[in-house]
């Protein structure tokens, strides 16, 4: 089988290392492997969203060193062709992010969507000012369409039977996906796995496809062993201990055992755990839920209980939003907080209140898809889902169909929690899903060794690390 590995960007560990791990695996099976990379002529890409020449050089260095380590035949290493892009593709203006999301050009049906996804990422705002971001939008459109045209030529040249692409959501990653779909070439998109020694493959969809993730949970349940179920329990224990299986912990800085001032354990306490909207706003086929927006849902819940003194509603804002206080989501939350609605308290993201202490003293939990919805069920709390999530439909939480259904659940006395075994299904996904790496050894979410080497040429490694520590200390001293 002829397989094309799309490594247009190779700057980001551990993703490039995972790609090389897959490449070696397929070669061992007798497959014919080709790999394609940009040599720095794309001004922007997923890995270099700010057009930094040094990032391009770093990416090329990593790629070249990786090719040496895997002893890749030179005639199977392909350079993405440089393509001129007509001005009409990118010399455009948009009134808002939704108009950009719906923009397409020629056979690239999701061009606007993948650019909108990156604009949301870099602004940390699900409703960014597209006029202010116009220069960046134009460059993203130009570079992404150039990647699309270049990959189209590569596919016509190689005629692969299969392709491996990274993620599939933004910029050149979505261009790769679009080319494969247009040419009816089966592909796997990949991302880091639930546990640090794994990567996960998604067949013919981008990695954020909730239906595919949901199906993988069901398959894991069918084949789970006692050891797998024990690992699933560990997932919840790790998170509560402020440790994560494959990423950083957002609760690590919280003070254990703390509750909001004035917290009354004798009241019926309802906690809403929100999430960062920007993380999924440009993912296709997301169900927005029973309210048009998060802030509308939160406000409606708060207002429903404002005249019920035996209840208190808490909004625990996701700690991830502490660095995004100026984005639209946080500005809406701050404005809601200033309304001083009775029986309603906002726990801001920078507050060190213990998330799990709040959970333990909540009678019911409401989420839009946050993992806290799953954790609530595991720890014996009634969980109510009013958004979308990969665990929707798995009987992990109550799923009201209307606002009236939601308020009925919130006021039902002694509402039982869903079985904790159902939550363990999600623990299986995080701890047992994916493919174990063979040649890559994880050290941190951003570092590790491939075949015993960091993927930086040895002569450049010292200076790379020196630059990293200088930037780290500059940030600590100046905040910039």
PDB file of N, CA and C in Angstrom, residues 359 362-365 373-384 395-398 409 412-423:
ATOM      1  N   UNK A 359     -17.511  20.936  43.923  1.00  0.00           N
ATOM      2  CA  UNK A 359     -18.242  19.779  43.402  1.00  0.00           C
ATOM      3  C   UNK A 359     -18.806  18.931  44.540  1.00  0.00           C
ATOM      4  N   UNK A 362     -21.954  20.347  46.023  1.00  0.00           N
ATOM      5  CA  UNK A 362     -23.037  20.699  45.099  1.00  0.00           C
ATOM      6  C   UNK A 362     -24.087  19.600  45.094  1.00  0.00           C
ATOM      7  N   UNK A 363     -25.333  20.018  45.025  1.00  0.00           N
ATOM      8  CA  UNK A 363     -26.421  19.049  44.937  1.00  0.00           C
ATOM      9  C   UNK A 363     -26.629  18.573  43.507  1.00  0.00           C
ATOM     10  N   UNK A 364     -26.402  19.489  42.563  1.00  0.00           N
ATOM     11  CA  UNK A 364     -26.517  19.151  41.143  1.00  0.00           C
ATOM     12  C   UNK A 364     -25.469  19.934  40.372  1.00  0.00           C
ATOM     13  N   UNK A 365     -25.083  19.388  39.226  1.00  0.00           N
ATOM     14  CA  UNK A 365     -24.062  20.013  38.380  1.00  0.00           C
ATOM     15  C   UNK A 365     -24.604  20.168  36.964  1.00  0.00           C
ATOM     16  N   UNK A 373     -18.613  17.388  33.840  1.00  0.00           N
ATOM     17  CA  UNK A 373     -19.898  16.698  33.762  1.00  0.00           C
ATOM     18  C   UNK A 373     -19.737  15.201  33.968  1.00  0.00           C
ATOM     19  N   UNK A 374     -18.673  14.644  33.392  1.00  0.00           N
ATOM     20  CA  UNK A 374     -18.367  13.223  33.565  1.00  0.00           C
ATOM     21  C   UNK A 374     -17.862  12.964  34.984  1.00  0.00           C
ATOM     22  N   UNK A 375     -16.968  13.823  35.449  1.00  0.00           N
ATOM     23  CA  UNK A 375     -16.401  13.645  36.785  1.00  0.00           C
ATOM     24  C   UNK A 375     -17.485  13.731  37.860  1.00  0.00           C
ATOM     25  N   UNK A 376     -18.456  14.588  37.656  1.00  0.00           N
ATOM     26  CA  UNK A 376     -19.552  14.713  38.627  1.00  0.00           C
ATOM     27  C   UNK A 376     -20.274  13.386  38.799  1.00  0.00           C
ATOM     28  N   UNK A 377     -20.554  12.740  37.683  1.00  0.00           N
ATOM     29  CA  UNK A 377     -21.230  11.440  37.745  1.00  0.00           C
ATOM     30  C   UNK A 377     -20.357  10.415  38.453  1.00  0.00           C
ATOM     31  N   UNK A 378     -19.075  10.412  38.149  1.00  0.00           N
ATOM     32  CA  UNK A 378     -18.173   9.443  38.787  1.00  0.00           C
ATOM     33  C   UNK A 378     -18.161   9.629  40.300  1.00  0.00           C
ATOM     34  N   UNK A 379     -18.179  10.881  40.758  1.00  0.00           N
ATOM     35  CA  UNK A 379     -18.113  11.157  42.193  1.00  0.00           C
ATOM     36  C   UNK A 379     -19.499  11.220  42.841  1.00  0.00           C
ATOM     37  N   UNK A 380     -20.519  10.740  42.109  1.00  0.00           N
ATOM     38  CA  UNK A 380     -21.831  10.542  42.719  1.00  0.00           C
ATOM     39  C   UNK A 380     -22.748  11.743  42.737  1.00  0.00           C
ATOM     40  N   UNK A 381     -22.540  12.703  41.835  1.00  0.00           N
ATOM     41  CA  UNK A 381     -23.388  13.883  41.771  1.00  0.00           C
ATOM     42  C   UNK A 381     -24.270  13.842  40.521  1.00  0.00           C
ATOM     43  N   UNK A 382     -25.541  14.263  40.626  1.00  0.00           N
ATOM     44  CA  UNK A 382     -26.395  14.340  39.436  1.00  0.00           C
ATOM     45  C   UNK A 382     -25.822  15.353  38.440  1.00  0.00           C
ATOM     46  N   UNK A 383     -25.550  14.906  37.246  1.00  0.00           N
ATOM     47  CA  UNK A 383     -24.939  15.739  36.212  1.00  0.00           C
ATOM     48  C   UNK A 383     -25.956  15.986  35.107  1.00  0.00           C
ATOM     49  N   UNK A 384     -26.043  17.244  34.670  1.00  0.00           N
ATOM     50  CA  UNK A 384     -27.002  17.632  33.633  1.00  0.00           C
ATOM     51  C   UNK A 384     -26.240  18.282  32.485  1.00  0.00           C
ATOM     52  N   UNK A 395     -25.552   7.906  28.506  1.00  0.00           N
ATOM     53  CA  UNK A 395     -26.194   7.821  29.825  1.00  0.00           C
ATOM     54  C   UNK A 395     -25.225   8.202  30.947  1.00  0.00           C
ATOM     55  N   UNK A 396     -24.393   9.203  30.671  1.00  0.00           N
ATOM     56  CA  UNK A 396     -23.472   9.732  31.672  1.00  0.00           C
ATOM     57  C   UNK A 396     -24.129  10.858  32.455  1.00  0.00           C
ATOM     58  N   UNK A 397     -25.031  11.580  31.784  1.00  0.00           N
ATOM     59  CA  UNK A 397     -25.697  12.724  32.412  1.00  0.00           C
ATOM     60  C   UNK A 397     -27.141  12.799  31.944  1.00  0.00           C
ATOM     61  N   UNK A 398     -27.946  13.550  32.676  1.00  0.00           N
ATOM     62  CA  UNK A 398     -29.291  13.864  32.215  1.00  0.00           C
ATOM     63  C   UNK A 398     -29.184  14.833  31.038  1.00  0.00           C
ATOM     64  N   UNK A 409     -35.589  19.230  36.228  1.00  0.00           N
ATOM     65  CA  UNK A 409     -34.510  18.416  36.801  1.00  0.00           C
ATOM     66  C   UNK A 409     -33.821  19.139  37.956  1.00  0.00           C
ATOM     67  N   UNK A 412     -35.981  18.933  41.074  1.00  0.00           N
ATOM     68  CA  UNK A 412     -36.422  17.612  41.540  1.00  0.00           C
ATOM     69  C   UNK A 412     -35.647  17.220  42.797  1.00  0.00           C
ATOM     70  N   UNK A 413     -36.380  16.915  43.840  1.00  0.00           N
ATOM     71  CA  UNK A 413     -35.729  16.521  45.093  1.00  0.00           C
ATOM     72  C   UNK A 413     -35.121  15.130  44.959  1.00  0.00           C
ATOM     73  N   UNK A 414     -33.946  14.969  45.548  1.00  0.00           N
ATOM     74  CA  UNK A 414     -33.262  13.670  45.600  1.00  0.00           C
ATOM     75  C   UNK A 414     -33.064  13.047  44.202  1.00  0.00           C
ATOM     76  N   UNK A 415     -32.727  13.875  43.239  1.00  0.00           N
ATOM     77  CA  UNK A 415     -32.443  13.370  41.894  1.00  0.00           C
ATOM     78  C   UNK A 415     -31.212  12.458  41.960  1.00  0.00           C
ATOM     79  N   UNK A 416     -31.329  11.201  41.548  1.00  0.00           N
ATOM     80  CA  UNK A 416     -30.169  10.301  41.662  1.00  0.00           C
ATOM     81  C   UNK A 416     -29.114  10.604  40.594  1.00  0.00           C
ATOM     82  N   UNK A 417     -27.870  10.353  40.925  1.00  0.00           N
ATOM     83  CA  UNK A 417     -26.804  10.477  39.940  1.00  0.00           C
ATOM     84  C   UNK A 417     -26.874   9.301  38.972  1.00  0.00           C
ATOM     85  N   UNK A 418     -26.394   9.499  37.774  1.00  0.00           N
ATOM     86  CA  UNK A 418     -26.281   8.387  36.826  1.00  0.00           C
ATOM     87  C   UNK A 418     -25.233   7.395  37.357  1.00  0.00           C
ATOM     88  N   UNK A 419     -25.280   6.150  36.948  1.00  0.00           N
ATOM     89  CA  UNK A 419     -24.320   5.155  37.453  1.00  0.00           C
ATOM     90  C   UNK A 419     -22.871   5.567  37.168  1.00  0.00           C
ATOM     91  N   UNK A 420     -22.020   5.431  38.156  1.00  0.00           N
ATOM     92  CA  UNK A 420     -20.620   5.827  37.981  1.00  0.00           C
ATOM     93  C   UNK A 420     -19.931   4.970  36.928  1.00  0.00           C
ATOM     94  N   UNK A 421     -20.431   3.745  36.706  1.00  0.00           N
ATOM     95  CA  UNK A 421     -19.854   2.869  35.668  1.00  0.00           C
ATOM     96  C   UNK A 421     -19.953   3.530  34.294  1.00  0.00           C
ATOM     97  N   UNK A 422     -21.006   4.337  34.098  1.00  0.00           N
ATOM     98  CA  UNK A 422     -21.155   5.025  32.816  1.00  0.00           C
ATOM     99  C   UNK A 422     -20.065   6.084  32.638  1.00  0.00           C
ATOM    100  N   UNK A 423     -19.705   6.746  33.729  1.00  0.00           N
ATOM    101  CA  UNK A 423     -18.618   7.730  33.655  1.00  0.00           C
ATOM    102  C   UNK A 423     -17.285   7.052  33.387  1.00  0.00           C
TER     103      UNK A 423
END
